PDB file of C-alpha atoms in Angstrom:
ATOM      1  CA  TYR A   1     -86.383  93.857 143.580  1.00  0.00           C
ATOM      2  CA  GLY A   2     -84.908  94.728 146.839  1.00  0.00           C
ATOM      3  CA  GLY A   3     -87.376  95.467 148.831  1.00  0.00           C
ATOM      4  CA  LEU A   4     -90.787  93.426 147.178  1.00  0.00           C
ATOM      5  CA  PHE A   5     -88.278  90.761 146.243  1.00  0.00           C
ATOM      6  CA  GLY A   6     -85.098  90.225 147.485  1.00  0.00           C
ATOM      7  CA  ALA A   7     -85.454  91.479 151.324  1.00  0.00           C
ATOM      8  CA  PRO A   8     -88.917  89.103 151.773  1.00  0.00           C
ATOM      9  CA  THR A   9     -87.596  86.424 150.369  1.00  0.00           C
ATOM     10  CA  GLN A  10     -84.274  86.477 151.915  1.00  0.00           C
ATOM     11  CA  HIS A  11     -85.307  86.660 155.259  1.00  0.00           C
ATOM     12  CA  TYR A  12     -87.699  83.339 154.509  1.00  0.00           C
ATOM     13  CA  PHE A  13     -85.069  81.351 152.770  1.00  0.00           C
ATOM     14  CA  PHE A  14     -82.533  82.258 155.835  1.00  0.00           C
ATOM     15  CA  ASN A  15     -84.726  80.863 158.196  1.00  0.00           C
ATOM     16  CA  PHE A  16     -85.513  77.482 156.044  1.00  0.00           C
ATOM     17  CA  MET A  17     -81.315  77.051 156.024  1.00  0.00           C
ATOM     18  CA  GLU A  18     -81.121  78.074 159.556  1.00  0.00           C
ATOM     19  CA  GLY A  19     -83.931  75.360 160.604  1.00  0.00           C
ATOM     20  CA  ASN A  20     -83.177  72.763 157.668  1.00  0.00           C
ATOM     21  CA  VAL A  21     -79.480  72.686 156.519  1.00  0.00           C
ATOM     22  CA  ALA A  22     -76.668  71.358 157.887  1.00  0.00           C
ATOM     23  CA  THR A  23     -78.445  71.220 161.369  1.00  0.00           C
ATOM     24  CA  ARG A  24     -76.770  68.348 162.869  1.00  0.00           C
ATOM     25  CA  VAL A  25     -73.028  69.446 161.946  1.00  0.00           C
ATOM     26  CA  ALA A  26     -70.831  70.295 165.142  1.00  0.00           C
ATOM     27  CA  SER A  27     -68.607  72.163 163.607  1.00  0.00           C
ATOM     28  CA  PRO A  28     -69.882  76.011 162.774  1.00  0.00           C
ATOM     29  CA  GLY A  29     -67.510  76.455 160.164  1.00  0.00           C
ATOM     30  CA  LEU A  30     -68.406  73.420 158.325  1.00  0.00           C
ATOM     31  CA  GLN A  31     -72.332  74.543 159.179  1.00  0.00           C
ATOM     32  CA  ALA A  32     -71.737  77.632 157.309  1.00  0.00           C
ATOM     33  CA  PHE A  33     -70.124  76.193 154.652  1.00  0.00           C
ATOM     34  CA  THR A  34     -72.763  73.673 153.885  1.00  0.00           C
ATOM     35  CA  ARG A  35     -75.040  76.718 153.988  1.00  0.00           C
ATOM     36  CA  VAL A  36     -73.396  78.558 151.608  1.00  0.00           C
ATOM     37  CA  LEU A  37     -73.271  76.084 149.258  1.00  0.00           C
ATOM     38  CA  VAL A  38     -76.963  75.432 149.024  1.00  0.00           C
ATOM     39  CA  HIS A  39     -77.217  79.438 148.956  1.00  0.00           C
ATOM     40  CA  SER A  40     -74.986  79.636 146.130  1.00  0.00           C
ATOM     41  CA  VAL A  41     -76.463  77.057 143.986  1.00  0.00           C
ATOM     42  CA  THR A  42     -80.209  77.673 144.948  1.00  0.00           C
ATOM     43  CA  TYR A  43     -80.908  80.865 145.792  1.00  0.00           C
ATOM     44  CA  ALA A  44     -78.248  82.546 144.354  1.00  0.00           C
ATOM     45  CA  PRO A  45     -78.724  82.314 140.573  1.00  0.00           C
ATOM     46  CA  THR A  46     -82.451  82.322 140.996  1.00  0.00           C
ATOM     47  CA  SER A  47     -82.125  86.018 142.225  1.00  0.00           C
ATOM     48  CA  VAL A  48     -79.529  86.817 139.583  1.00  0.00           C
ATOM     49  CA  TRP A  49     -82.540  85.708 137.005  1.00  0.00           C
ATOM     50  CA  VAL A  50     -85.236  87.914 139.023  1.00  0.00           C
ATOM     51  CA  MET A  51     -82.793  91.023 138.676  1.00  0.00           C
ATOM     52  CA  PHE A  52     -82.095  90.238 135.176  1.00  0.00           C
ATOM     53  CA  VAL A  53     -86.029  90.025 134.341  1.00  0.00           C
ATOM     54  CA  TRP A  54     -87.250  92.951 137.327  1.00  0.00           C
ATOM     55  CA  VAL A  55     -84.903  95.921 136.662  1.00  0.00           C
ATOM     56  CA  PRO A  56     -86.292  95.862 132.410  1.00  0.00           C
ATOM     57  CA  VAL A  57     -89.275  95.470 133.103  1.00  0.00           C
ATOM     58  CA  ALA A  58     -89.480  98.076 136.166  1.00  0.00           C
ATOM     59  CA  GLY A  59     -87.833 100.335 133.734  1.00  0.00           C
ATOM     60  CA  GLY A  60     -90.952 100.126 131.387  1.00  0.00           C
ATOM     61  CA  ALA A  61     -89.935  97.105 128.975  1.00  0.00           C
ATOM     62  CA  ALA A  62     -92.021  94.552 128.110  1.00  0.00           C
ATOM     63  CA  VAL A  63     -91.607  91.358 130.096  1.00  0.00           C
ATOM     64  CA  SER A  64     -91.239  89.413 126.933  1.00  0.00           C
ATOM     65  CA  HIS A  65     -88.211  91.310 125.894  1.00  0.00           C
ATOM     66  CA  ALA A  66     -87.052  91.103 129.700  1.00  0.00           C
ATOM     67  CA  LEU A  67     -87.317  87.181 129.378  1.00  0.00           C
ATOM     68  CA  GLU A  68     -85.462  86.882 126.318  1.00  0.00           C
ATOM     69  CA  ALA A  69     -82.693  88.594 127.737  1.00  0.00           C
ATOM     70  CA  ALA A  70     -82.345  86.668 130.867  1.00  0.00           C
ATOM     71  CA  THR A  71     -80.754  83.836 128.871  1.00  0.00           C
ATOM     72  CA  ALA A  72     -78.814  80.682 131.217  1.00  0.00           C
ATOM     73  CA  GLU A  73     -75.622  82.264 129.646  1.00  0.00           C
ATOM     74  CA  ARG A  74     -76.028  85.822 130.683  1.00  0.00           C
ATOM     75  CA  VAL A  75     -77.078  84.368 134.466  1.00  0.00           C
ATOM     76  CA  ALA A  76     -74.183  81.854 134.731  1.00  0.00           C
ATOM     77  CA  ARG A  77     -71.826  84.536 133.932  1.00  0.00           C
ATOM     78  CA  THR A  78     -73.177  87.238 136.092  1.00  0.00           C
ATOM     79  CA  TRP A  79     -73.033  84.429 139.151  1.00  0.00           C
ATOM     80  CA  VAL A  80     -69.345  83.513 138.200  1.00  0.00           C
ATOM     81  CA  CYS A  81     -68.569  86.765 138.575  1.00  0.00           C
ATOM     82  CA  GLY A  82     -70.559  87.531 141.370  1.00  0.00           C
ATOM     83  CA  SER A  83     -69.334  84.453 143.777  1.00  0.00           C
ATOM     84  CA  VAL A  84     -66.090  85.951 144.026  1.00  0.00           C
ATOM     85  CA  PHE A  85     -67.712  88.429 146.705  1.00  0.00           C
ATOM     86  CA  TRP A  86     -70.540  86.710 147.713  1.00  0.00           C
ATOM     87  CA  ILE A  87     -69.158  83.518 148.363  1.00  0.00           C
ATOM     88  CA  PRO A  88     -66.450  85.316 151.041  1.00  0.00           C
ATOM     89  CA  THR A  89     -69.240  87.613 152.037  1.00  0.00           C
ATOM     90  CA  MET A  90     -71.844  85.014 152.641  1.00  0.00           C
ATOM     91  CA  MET A  91     -69.482  82.700 154.742  1.00  0.00           C
ATOM     92  CA  SER A  92     -69.077  85.489 157.185  1.00  0.00           C
ATOM     93  CA  ILE A  93     -72.899  86.185 157.005  1.00  0.00           C
ATOM     94  CA  TYR A  94     -73.861  82.591 157.684  1.00  0.00           C
ATOM     95  CA  ARG A  95     -71.040  82.223 160.163  1.00  0.00           C
ATOM     96  CA  TRP A  96     -71.110  85.088 162.445  1.00  0.00           C
ATOM     97  CA  VAL A  97     -74.013  87.034 161.567  1.00  0.00           C
ATOM     98  CA  PRO A  98     -77.395  86.029 164.066  1.00  0.00           C
ATOM     99  CA  LEU A  99     -80.246  85.037 161.688  1.00  0.00           C
ATOM    100  CA  THR A 100     -82.271  87.693 162.966  1.00  0.00           C
ATOM    101  CA  HIS A 101     -79.599  90.586 161.204  1.00  0.00           C
ATOM    102  CA  LYS A 102     -78.513  88.576 157.982  1.00  0.00           C
ATOM    103  CA  VAL A 103     -81.060  89.948 155.222  1.00  0.00           C
ATOM    104  CA  VAL A 104     -79.755  93.357 156.596  1.00  0.00           C
ATOM    105  CA  ALA A 105     -75.906  91.874 157.021  1.00  0.00           C
ATOM    106  CA  THR A 106     -76.770  90.885 153.368  1.00  0.00           C
ATOM    107  CA  ALA A 107     -78.184  94.442 151.857  1.00  0.00           C
ATOM    108  CA  CYS A 108     -75.384  96.136 153.199  1.00  0.00           C
ATOM    109  CA  ALA A 109     -72.724  94.495 151.698  1.00  0.00           C
TER     110      ALA A 109
END
């Protein structure tokens, strides 16, 4: 998951965010907050869903079984629980970590 999906998609997502989201916001804190908000409602739930499908398939489960198990309710519940950790963490990453190190910082978190 991490090397084949997580890192490559984060690389492109972080580059997209840096160049397109909150680029005219003067305050670094508000800029980071805006990017975390966008990240939290777009990338985060998508990556949770992919993980719910990827892990069982990588373990030998049928794709159809993995897709049935990756329900919106499970994804939403995991996203909400994960947000307790990830929103403050991503706030720090978007605010203080240089673009070239964001993927590594996220992986280390």
